[in-house]
Every structure is written in C-alpha cells, then in structure tokens.
Amino acid sequence: MARIAGVNIPTAKRVIIALQYIHGIGPKGAADIVEKTKIELTRRVNQLTDAEVMQIREVIDADFVVEGDLRRETSMNIKRLMDMGNYRGIRHRRGLPVRGQRTSTNARTRKGPAKAIAGKKK
C-alpha cells in the first residue's frame, strides 16, 4: 500500500483513480497531478517506483490542501459563519438546510427523523 497524505491508497487501481481516495483531490486534481509528474494514465499504484511516489507527494504538498488541513479549514469557515450570526451561520447552528431549500416538506436528512406532535389526533 502506498501512503500519500496520510491515506493508504489502493494498490490495484490506476493512479488517477487511487489519488481520488484522498480527501480534497477529485478527478480534475488527480489528472493534474498525473500530468505534472508525467506518469502514464494506464499505470497502477503497485507499478510505481518509490521516486514516483515521492514526486506525487511533493506535488500534493505544494499545490493542494488535503485531508486534515482541508477538514480543519472547512470547519473553521463554518464556525466563523456561526460566530458572526449571519443567516448561513444560524442555519448551521440550528441544523437546517443552508442553501435555500424548502423545509416544510423534505429536508429530513438535515432535520433528522420526524418528531411526533403531542396532542394531535386524527
């Protein structure tokens, strides 16, 4: 198993797919990394040399914010919105949809399971 950015990436997969297992690297980012390191698209992780793995690590460290740093940055941005008390921050604090979705119906993922209303009978 190759370990890049604190993640064990799968060895049997192609490099461009395996890099996407790292939080913060998607299809475009993985393609950019493979292009910068000049690794063939058909190569698999278990076919990489140690030098190539080091080269991939260096490119990721230089050009991408990944894993723990990215998660920390995201949570700090949400915390900043909540501290400001603006609309988005209040929605985060209450656990409601943030981006304008309706809540009278739907939104069960954000709101959690439906709560029974006491005293209401049919």
PDB file of C-alpha atoms in Angstrom:
ATOM      1  CA  MET A   1       0.000   0.000   0.000  1.00  0.00           C
ATOM      2  CA  ALA A   2       1.292   3.406  -0.956  1.00  0.00           C
ATOM      3  CA  ARG A   3       0.737   6.001   1.758  1.00  0.00           C
ATOM      4  CA  ILE A   4       0.199   9.517   0.453  1.00  0.00           C
ATOM      5  CA  ALA A   5      -1.043  12.466   2.560  1.00  0.00           C
ATOM      6  CA  GLY A   6      -1.795  10.125   5.469  1.00  0.00           C
ATOM      7  CA  VAL A   7      -4.049   7.869   3.386  1.00  0.00           C
ATOM      8  CA  ASN A   8      -3.364   4.298   2.278  1.00  0.00           C
ATOM      9  CA  ILE A   9      -4.356   4.408  -1.375  1.00  0.00           C
ATOM     10  CA  PRO A  10      -5.402   1.131  -3.056  1.00  0.00           C
ATOM     11  CA  THR A  11      -2.582  -0.555  -4.942  1.00  0.00           C
ATOM     12  CA  ALA A  12      -4.540  -2.446  -7.593  1.00  0.00           C
ATOM     13  CA  LYS A  13      -6.203   0.665  -9.059  1.00  0.00           C
ATOM     14  CA  ARG A  14      -4.888   3.077 -11.661  1.00  0.00           C
ATOM     15  CA  VAL A  15      -3.036   6.062 -10.190  1.00  0.00           C
ATOM     16  CA  ILE A  16      -5.595   8.628 -11.391  1.00  0.00           C
ATOM     17  CA  ILE A  17      -8.398   6.721  -9.601  1.00  0.00           C
ATOM     18  CA  ALA A  18      -6.419   5.892  -6.451  1.00  0.00           C
ATOM     19  CA  LEU A  19      -5.484   9.552  -5.861  1.00  0.00           C
ATOM     20  CA  GLN A  20      -9.179  10.398  -5.572  1.00  0.00           C
ATOM     21  CA  TYR A  21      -9.305   8.418  -2.302  1.00  0.00           C
ATOM     22  CA  ILE A  22      -7.529  11.414  -0.714  1.00  0.00           C
ATOM     23  CA  HIS A  23      -9.971  13.969   0.703  1.00  0.00           C
ATOM     24  CA  GLY A  24      -9.599  17.146  -1.321  1.00  0.00           C
ATOM     25  CA  ILE A  25      -8.483  15.551  -4.603  1.00  0.00           C
ATOM     26  CA  GLY A  26     -11.130  14.936  -7.247  1.00  0.00           C
ATOM     27  CA  PRO A  27     -10.969  13.827 -10.880  1.00  0.00           C
ATOM     28  CA  LYS A  28      -9.520  17.142 -12.118  1.00  0.00           C
ATOM     29  CA  GLY A  29      -6.943  17.348  -9.328  1.00  0.00           C
ATOM     30  CA  ALA A  30      -5.845  13.751  -9.871  1.00  0.00           C
ATOM     31  CA  ALA A  31      -5.470  14.386 -13.612  1.00  0.00           C
ATOM     32  CA  ASP A  32      -3.355  17.495 -12.879  1.00  0.00           C
ATOM     33  CA  ILE A  33      -1.084  15.542 -10.509  1.00  0.00           C
ATOM     34  CA  VAL A  34      -0.560  12.717 -13.038  1.00  0.00           C
ATOM     35  CA  GLU A  35       0.157  15.283 -15.770  1.00  0.00           C
ATOM     36  CA  LYS A  36       2.708  17.187 -13.638  1.00  0.00           C
ATOM     37  CA  THR A  37       4.529  14.029 -12.617  1.00  0.00           C
ATOM     38  CA  LYS A  38       4.420  12.661 -16.205  1.00  0.00           C
ATOM     39  CA  ILE A  39       3.060   9.276 -15.139  1.00  0.00           C
ATOM     40  CA  GLU A  40       1.187   7.263 -17.771  1.00  0.00           C
ATOM     41  CA  LEU A  41      -2.593   7.097 -17.308  1.00  0.00           C
ATOM     42  CA  THR A  42      -2.597   3.295 -17.540  1.00  0.00           C
ATOM     43  CA  ARG A  43      -0.072   2.758 -14.712  1.00  0.00           C
ATOM     44  CA  ARG A  44      -1.273   1.210 -11.486  1.00  0.00           C
ATOM     45  CA  VAL A  45      -0.164   2.184  -7.989  1.00  0.00           C
ATOM     46  CA  ASN A  46       1.706  -1.084  -7.425  1.00  0.00           C
ATOM     47  CA  GLN A  47       3.788  -0.378 -10.562  1.00  0.00           C
ATOM     48  CA  LEU A  48       5.055   2.983  -9.250  1.00  0.00           C
ATOM     49  CA  THR A  49       8.626   3.362  -8.088  1.00  0.00           C
ATOM     50  CA  ASP A  50       9.491   4.988  -4.755  1.00  0.00           C
ATOM     51  CA  ALA A  51      10.777   8.057  -6.621  1.00  0.00           C
ATOM     52  CA  GLU A  52       7.447   8.468  -8.417  1.00  0.00           C
ATOM     53  CA  VAL A  53       5.519   8.173  -5.152  1.00  0.00           C
ATOM     54  CA  MET A  54       7.779  10.835  -3.616  1.00  0.00           C
ATOM     55  CA  GLN A  55       7.195  13.042  -6.659  1.00  0.00           C
ATOM     56  CA  ILE A  56       3.407  12.685  -6.247  1.00  0.00           C
ATOM     57  CA  ARG A  57       3.731  13.555  -2.531  1.00  0.00           C
ATOM     58  CA  GLU A  58       5.724  16.689  -3.349  1.00  0.00           C
ATOM     59  CA  VAL A  59       3.170  17.873  -5.928  1.00  0.00           C
ATOM     60  CA  ILE A  60       0.300  17.324  -3.475  1.00  0.00           C
ATOM     61  CA  ASP A  61       2.139  19.146  -0.666  1.00  0.00           C
ATOM     62  CA  ALA A  62       2.943  22.090  -2.934  1.00  0.00           C
ATOM     63  CA  ASP A  63      -0.361  22.527  -4.787  1.00  0.00           C
ATOM     64  CA  PHE A  64      -3.222  21.051  -2.736  1.00  0.00           C
ATOM     65  CA  VAL A  65      -4.850  21.444   0.675  1.00  0.00           C
ATOM     66  CA  VAL A  66      -5.853  17.902   1.626  1.00  0.00           C
ATOM     67  CA  GLU A  67      -7.150  15.686   4.444  1.00  0.00           C
ATOM     68  CA  GLY A  68      -6.814  17.148   7.958  1.00  0.00           C
ATOM     69  CA  ASP A  69      -5.894  20.677   6.869  1.00  0.00           C
ATOM     70  CA  LEU A  70      -8.871  20.848   4.489  1.00  0.00           C
ATOM     71  CA  ARG A  71     -11.289  19.464   7.082  1.00  0.00           C
ATOM     72  CA  ARG A  72      -9.966  21.952   9.659  1.00  0.00           C
ATOM     73  CA  GLU A  73     -10.282  24.847   7.224  1.00  0.00           C
ATOM     74  CA  THR A  74     -13.876  23.883   6.351  1.00  0.00           C
ATOM     75  CA  SER A  75     -14.914  23.564   9.992  1.00  0.00           C
ATOM     76  CA  MET A  76     -13.268  26.909  10.820  1.00  0.00           C
ATOM     77  CA  ASN A  77     -15.205  28.565   7.973  1.00  0.00           C
ATOM     78  CA  ILE A  78     -18.481  27.158   9.328  1.00  0.00           C
ATOM     79  CA  LYS A  79     -17.549  28.213  12.874  1.00  0.00           C
ATOM     80  CA  ARG A  80     -16.772  31.735  11.613  1.00  0.00           C
ATOM     81  CA  LEU A  81     -20.225  31.959   9.989  1.00  0.00           C
ATOM     82  CA  MET A  82     -21.863  30.758  13.211  1.00  0.00           C
ATOM     83  CA  ASP A  83     -19.933  33.281  15.337  1.00  0.00           C
ATOM     84  CA  MET A  84     -20.889  36.136  13.000  1.00  0.00           C
ATOM     85  CA  GLY A  85     -24.530  35.238  13.456  1.00  0.00           C
ATOM     86  CA  ASN A  86     -25.436  35.777   9.829  1.00  0.00           C
ATOM     87  CA  TYR A  87     -28.202  33.793   8.084  1.00  0.00           C
ATOM     88  CA  ARG A  88     -25.987  30.906   6.946  1.00  0.00           C
ATOM     89  CA  GLY A  89     -24.403  30.641  10.401  1.00  0.00           C
ATOM     90  CA  ILE A  90     -27.800  30.492  12.106  1.00  0.00           C
ATOM     91  CA  ARG A  91     -28.940  27.752   9.710  1.00  0.00           C
ATOM     92  CA  HIS A  92     -25.769  25.755  10.502  1.00  0.00           C
ATOM     93  CA  ARG A  93     -26.325  26.239  14.235  1.00  0.00           C
ATOM     94  CA  ARG A  94     -29.949  25.045  14.044  1.00  0.00           C
ATOM     95  CA  GLY A  95     -29.102  22.106  11.781  1.00  0.00           C
ATOM     96  CA  LEU A  96     -31.334  23.281   8.943  1.00  0.00           C
ATOM     97  CA  PRO A  97     -30.614  23.454   5.189  1.00  0.00           C
ATOM     98  CA  VAL A  98     -28.217  26.306   4.459  1.00  0.00           C
ATOM     99  CA  ARG A  99     -28.664  26.939   0.744  1.00  0.00           C
ATOM    100  CA  GLY A 100     -32.296  27.968   0.394  1.00  0.00           C
ATOM    101  CA  GLN A 101     -34.007  24.586   0.219  1.00  0.00           C
ATOM    102  CA  ARG A 102     -37.593  24.251   1.424  1.00  0.00           C
ATOM    103  CA  THR A 103     -38.204  22.764   4.872  1.00  0.00           C
ATOM    104  CA  SER A 104     -41.993  22.365   5.183  1.00  0.00           C
ATOM    105  CA  THR A 105     -41.565  19.066   3.362  1.00  0.00           C
ATOM    106  CA  ASN A 106     -38.297  17.229   2.643  1.00  0.00           C
ATOM    107  CA  ALA A 107     -35.056  18.266   4.436  1.00  0.00           C
ATOM    108  CA  ARG A 108     -35.262  15.133   6.596  1.00  0.00           C
ATOM    109  CA  THR A 109     -31.546  14.455   6.220  1.00  0.00           C
ATOM    110  CA  ARG A 110     -30.663  17.789   7.827  1.00  0.00           C
ATOM    111  CA  LYS A 111     -33.518  17.915  10.347  1.00  0.00           C
ATOM    112  CA  GLY A 112     -33.332  14.291  11.477  1.00  0.00           C
ATOM    113  CA  PRO A 113     -36.233  11.881  11.969  1.00  0.00           C
ATOM    114  CA  ALA A 114     -39.726  13.375  12.201  1.00  0.00           C
ATOM    115  CA  LYS A 115     -40.865  14.255  15.703  1.00  0.00           C
ATOM    116  CA  ALA A 116     -44.428  13.342  16.720  1.00  0.00           C
ATOM    117  CA  ILE A 117     -46.600  16.272  17.724  1.00  0.00           C
ATOM    118  CA  ALA A 118     -48.175  15.659  21.154  1.00  0.00           C
ATOM    119  CA  GLY A 119     -51.932  16.205  21.454  1.00  0.00           C
ATOM    120  CA  LYS A 120     -52.627  15.924  17.745  1.00  0.00           C
ATOM    121  CA  LYS A 121     -55.043  13.132  16.865  1.00  0.00           C
ATOM    122  CA  LYS A 122     -56.815  12.212  13.685  1.00  0.00           C
TER     123      LYS A 122
END
